[in-house]
mmCIF file with all atom_site columns, C-alpha atoms in Angstrom:
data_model
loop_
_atom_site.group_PDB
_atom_site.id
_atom_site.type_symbol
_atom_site.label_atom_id
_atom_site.label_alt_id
_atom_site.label_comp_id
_atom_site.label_asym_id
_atom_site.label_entity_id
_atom_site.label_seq_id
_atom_site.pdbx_PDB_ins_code
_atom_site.Cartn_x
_atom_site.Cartn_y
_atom_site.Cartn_z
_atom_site.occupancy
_atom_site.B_iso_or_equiv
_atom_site.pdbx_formal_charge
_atom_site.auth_seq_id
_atom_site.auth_comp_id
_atom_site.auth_asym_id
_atom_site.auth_atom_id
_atom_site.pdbx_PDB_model_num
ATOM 1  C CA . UNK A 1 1  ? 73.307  124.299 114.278 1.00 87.00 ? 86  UNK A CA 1
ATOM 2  C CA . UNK A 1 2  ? 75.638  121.252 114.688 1.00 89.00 ? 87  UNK A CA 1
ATOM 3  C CA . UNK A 1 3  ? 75.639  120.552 110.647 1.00 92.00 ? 88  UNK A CA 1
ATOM 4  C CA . UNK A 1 4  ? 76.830  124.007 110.483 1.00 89.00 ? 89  UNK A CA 1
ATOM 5  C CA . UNK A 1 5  ? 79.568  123.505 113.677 1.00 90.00 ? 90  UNK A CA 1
ATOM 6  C CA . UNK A 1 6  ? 80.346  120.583 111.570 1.00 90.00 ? 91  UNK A CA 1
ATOM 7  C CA . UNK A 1 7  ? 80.795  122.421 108.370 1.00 92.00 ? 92  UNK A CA 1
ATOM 8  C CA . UNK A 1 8  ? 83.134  124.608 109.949 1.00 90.00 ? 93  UNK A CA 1
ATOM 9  C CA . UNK A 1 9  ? 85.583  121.575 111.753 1.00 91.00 ? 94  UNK A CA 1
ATOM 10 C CA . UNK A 1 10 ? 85.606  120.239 108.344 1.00 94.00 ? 95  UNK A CA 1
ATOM 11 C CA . UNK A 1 11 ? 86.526  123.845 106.833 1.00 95.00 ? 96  UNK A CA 1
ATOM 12 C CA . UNK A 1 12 ? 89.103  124.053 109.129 1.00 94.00 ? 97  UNK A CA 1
ATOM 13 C CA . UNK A 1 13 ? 90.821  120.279 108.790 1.00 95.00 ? 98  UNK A CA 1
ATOM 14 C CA . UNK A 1 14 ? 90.563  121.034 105.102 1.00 96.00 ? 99  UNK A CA 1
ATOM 15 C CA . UNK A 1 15 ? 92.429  124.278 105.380 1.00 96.00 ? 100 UNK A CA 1
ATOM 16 C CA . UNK A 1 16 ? 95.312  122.112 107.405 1.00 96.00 ? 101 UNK A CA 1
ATOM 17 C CA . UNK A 1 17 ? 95.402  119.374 104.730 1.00 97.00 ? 102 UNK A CA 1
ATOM 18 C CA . UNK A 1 18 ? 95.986  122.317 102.414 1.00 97.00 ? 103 UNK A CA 1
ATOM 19 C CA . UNK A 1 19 ? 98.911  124.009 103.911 1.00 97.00 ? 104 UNK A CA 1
ATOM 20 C CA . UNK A 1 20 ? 99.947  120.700 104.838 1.00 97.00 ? 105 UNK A CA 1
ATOM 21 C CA . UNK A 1 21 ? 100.092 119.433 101.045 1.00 98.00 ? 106 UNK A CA 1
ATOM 22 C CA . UNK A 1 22 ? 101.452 123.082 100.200 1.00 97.00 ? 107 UNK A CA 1
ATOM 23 C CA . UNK A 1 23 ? 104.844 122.456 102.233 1.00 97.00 ? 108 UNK A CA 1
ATOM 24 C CA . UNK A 1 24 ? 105.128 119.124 100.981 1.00 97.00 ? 109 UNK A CA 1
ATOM 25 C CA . UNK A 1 25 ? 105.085 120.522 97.434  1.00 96.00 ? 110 UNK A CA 1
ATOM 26 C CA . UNK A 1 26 ? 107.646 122.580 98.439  1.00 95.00 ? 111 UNK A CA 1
ATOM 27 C CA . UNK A 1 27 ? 109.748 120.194 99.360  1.00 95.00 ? 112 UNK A CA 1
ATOM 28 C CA . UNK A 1 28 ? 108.816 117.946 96.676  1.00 96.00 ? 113 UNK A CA 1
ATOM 29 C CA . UNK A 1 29 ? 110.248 120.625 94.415  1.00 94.00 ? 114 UNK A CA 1
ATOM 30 C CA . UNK A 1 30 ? 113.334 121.476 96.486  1.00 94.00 ? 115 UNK A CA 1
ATOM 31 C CA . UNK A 1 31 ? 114.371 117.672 96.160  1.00 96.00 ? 116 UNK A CA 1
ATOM 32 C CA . UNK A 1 32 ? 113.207 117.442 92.343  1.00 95.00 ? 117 UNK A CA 1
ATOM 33 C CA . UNK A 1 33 ? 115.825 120.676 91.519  1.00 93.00 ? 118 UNK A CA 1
ATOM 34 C CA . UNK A 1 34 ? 118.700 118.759 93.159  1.00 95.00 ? 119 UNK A CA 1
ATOM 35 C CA . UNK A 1 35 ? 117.889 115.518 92.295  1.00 96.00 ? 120 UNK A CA 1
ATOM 36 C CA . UNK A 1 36 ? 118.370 117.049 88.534  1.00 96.00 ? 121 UNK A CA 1
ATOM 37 C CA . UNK A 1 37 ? 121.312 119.016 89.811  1.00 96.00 ? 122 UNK A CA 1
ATOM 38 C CA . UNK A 1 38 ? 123.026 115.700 90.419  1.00 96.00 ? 123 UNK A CA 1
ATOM 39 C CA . UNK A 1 39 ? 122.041 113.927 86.842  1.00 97.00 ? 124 UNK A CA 1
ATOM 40 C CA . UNK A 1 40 ? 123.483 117.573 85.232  1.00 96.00 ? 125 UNK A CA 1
ATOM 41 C CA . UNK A 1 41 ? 126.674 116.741 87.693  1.00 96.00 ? 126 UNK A CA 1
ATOM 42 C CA . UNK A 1 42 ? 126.872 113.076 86.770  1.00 96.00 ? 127 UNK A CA 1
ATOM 43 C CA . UNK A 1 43 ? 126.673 113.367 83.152  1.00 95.00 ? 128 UNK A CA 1
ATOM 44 C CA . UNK A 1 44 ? 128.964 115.639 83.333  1.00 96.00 ? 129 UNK A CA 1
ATOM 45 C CA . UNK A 1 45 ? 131.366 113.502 84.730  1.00 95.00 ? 130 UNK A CA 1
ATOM 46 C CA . UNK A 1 46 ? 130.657 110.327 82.533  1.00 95.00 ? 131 UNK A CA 1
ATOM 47 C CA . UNK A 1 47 ? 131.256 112.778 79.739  1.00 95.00 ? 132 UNK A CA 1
ATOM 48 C CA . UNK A 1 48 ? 134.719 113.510 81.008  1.00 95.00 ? 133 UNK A CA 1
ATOM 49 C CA . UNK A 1 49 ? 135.280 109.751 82.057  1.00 94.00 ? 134 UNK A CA 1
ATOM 50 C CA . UNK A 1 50 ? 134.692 108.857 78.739  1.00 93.00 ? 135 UNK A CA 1
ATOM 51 C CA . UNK A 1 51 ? 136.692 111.914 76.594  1.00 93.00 ? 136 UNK A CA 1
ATOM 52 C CA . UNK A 1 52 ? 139.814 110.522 79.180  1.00 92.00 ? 137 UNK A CA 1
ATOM 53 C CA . UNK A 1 53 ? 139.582 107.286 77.765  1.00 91.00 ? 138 UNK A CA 1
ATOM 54 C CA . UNK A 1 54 ? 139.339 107.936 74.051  1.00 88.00 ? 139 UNK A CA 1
ATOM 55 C CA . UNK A 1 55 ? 142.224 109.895 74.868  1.00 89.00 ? 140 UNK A CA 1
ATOM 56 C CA . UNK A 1 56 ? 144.178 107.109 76.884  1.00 86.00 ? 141 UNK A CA 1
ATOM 57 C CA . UNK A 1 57 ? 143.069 104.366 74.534  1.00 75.00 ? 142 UNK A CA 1
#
């Protein structure tokens, strides 16, 4: 009886690591969208940095 009482703490600390991990992963990909959001912004702007000084030069 206490292996199976066991079993089921286990089952249930599992289950919480798993929605736990879930959200993370969430977030992980919230952060990974805007983190490319920014690169996509920044080239951006190097590209026009640089067309400005071919045309300046």
């Amino acid at each position: 009886m206490s292996i199976l009482k066991d079993t089921v703490k286990l089952t249930d600390s599992v289950e919480r690591l798993n929605a736990a991990n879930m959200k993370l992963q969430e977030k992980v990909e919230g952060i990974d969208g805007r983190v490319i959001r920014l690169e996509t912004r920044l080239d951006t702007y190097v590209e026009i940095a640089n067309r400005n000084r071919l045309e300046s030069d």
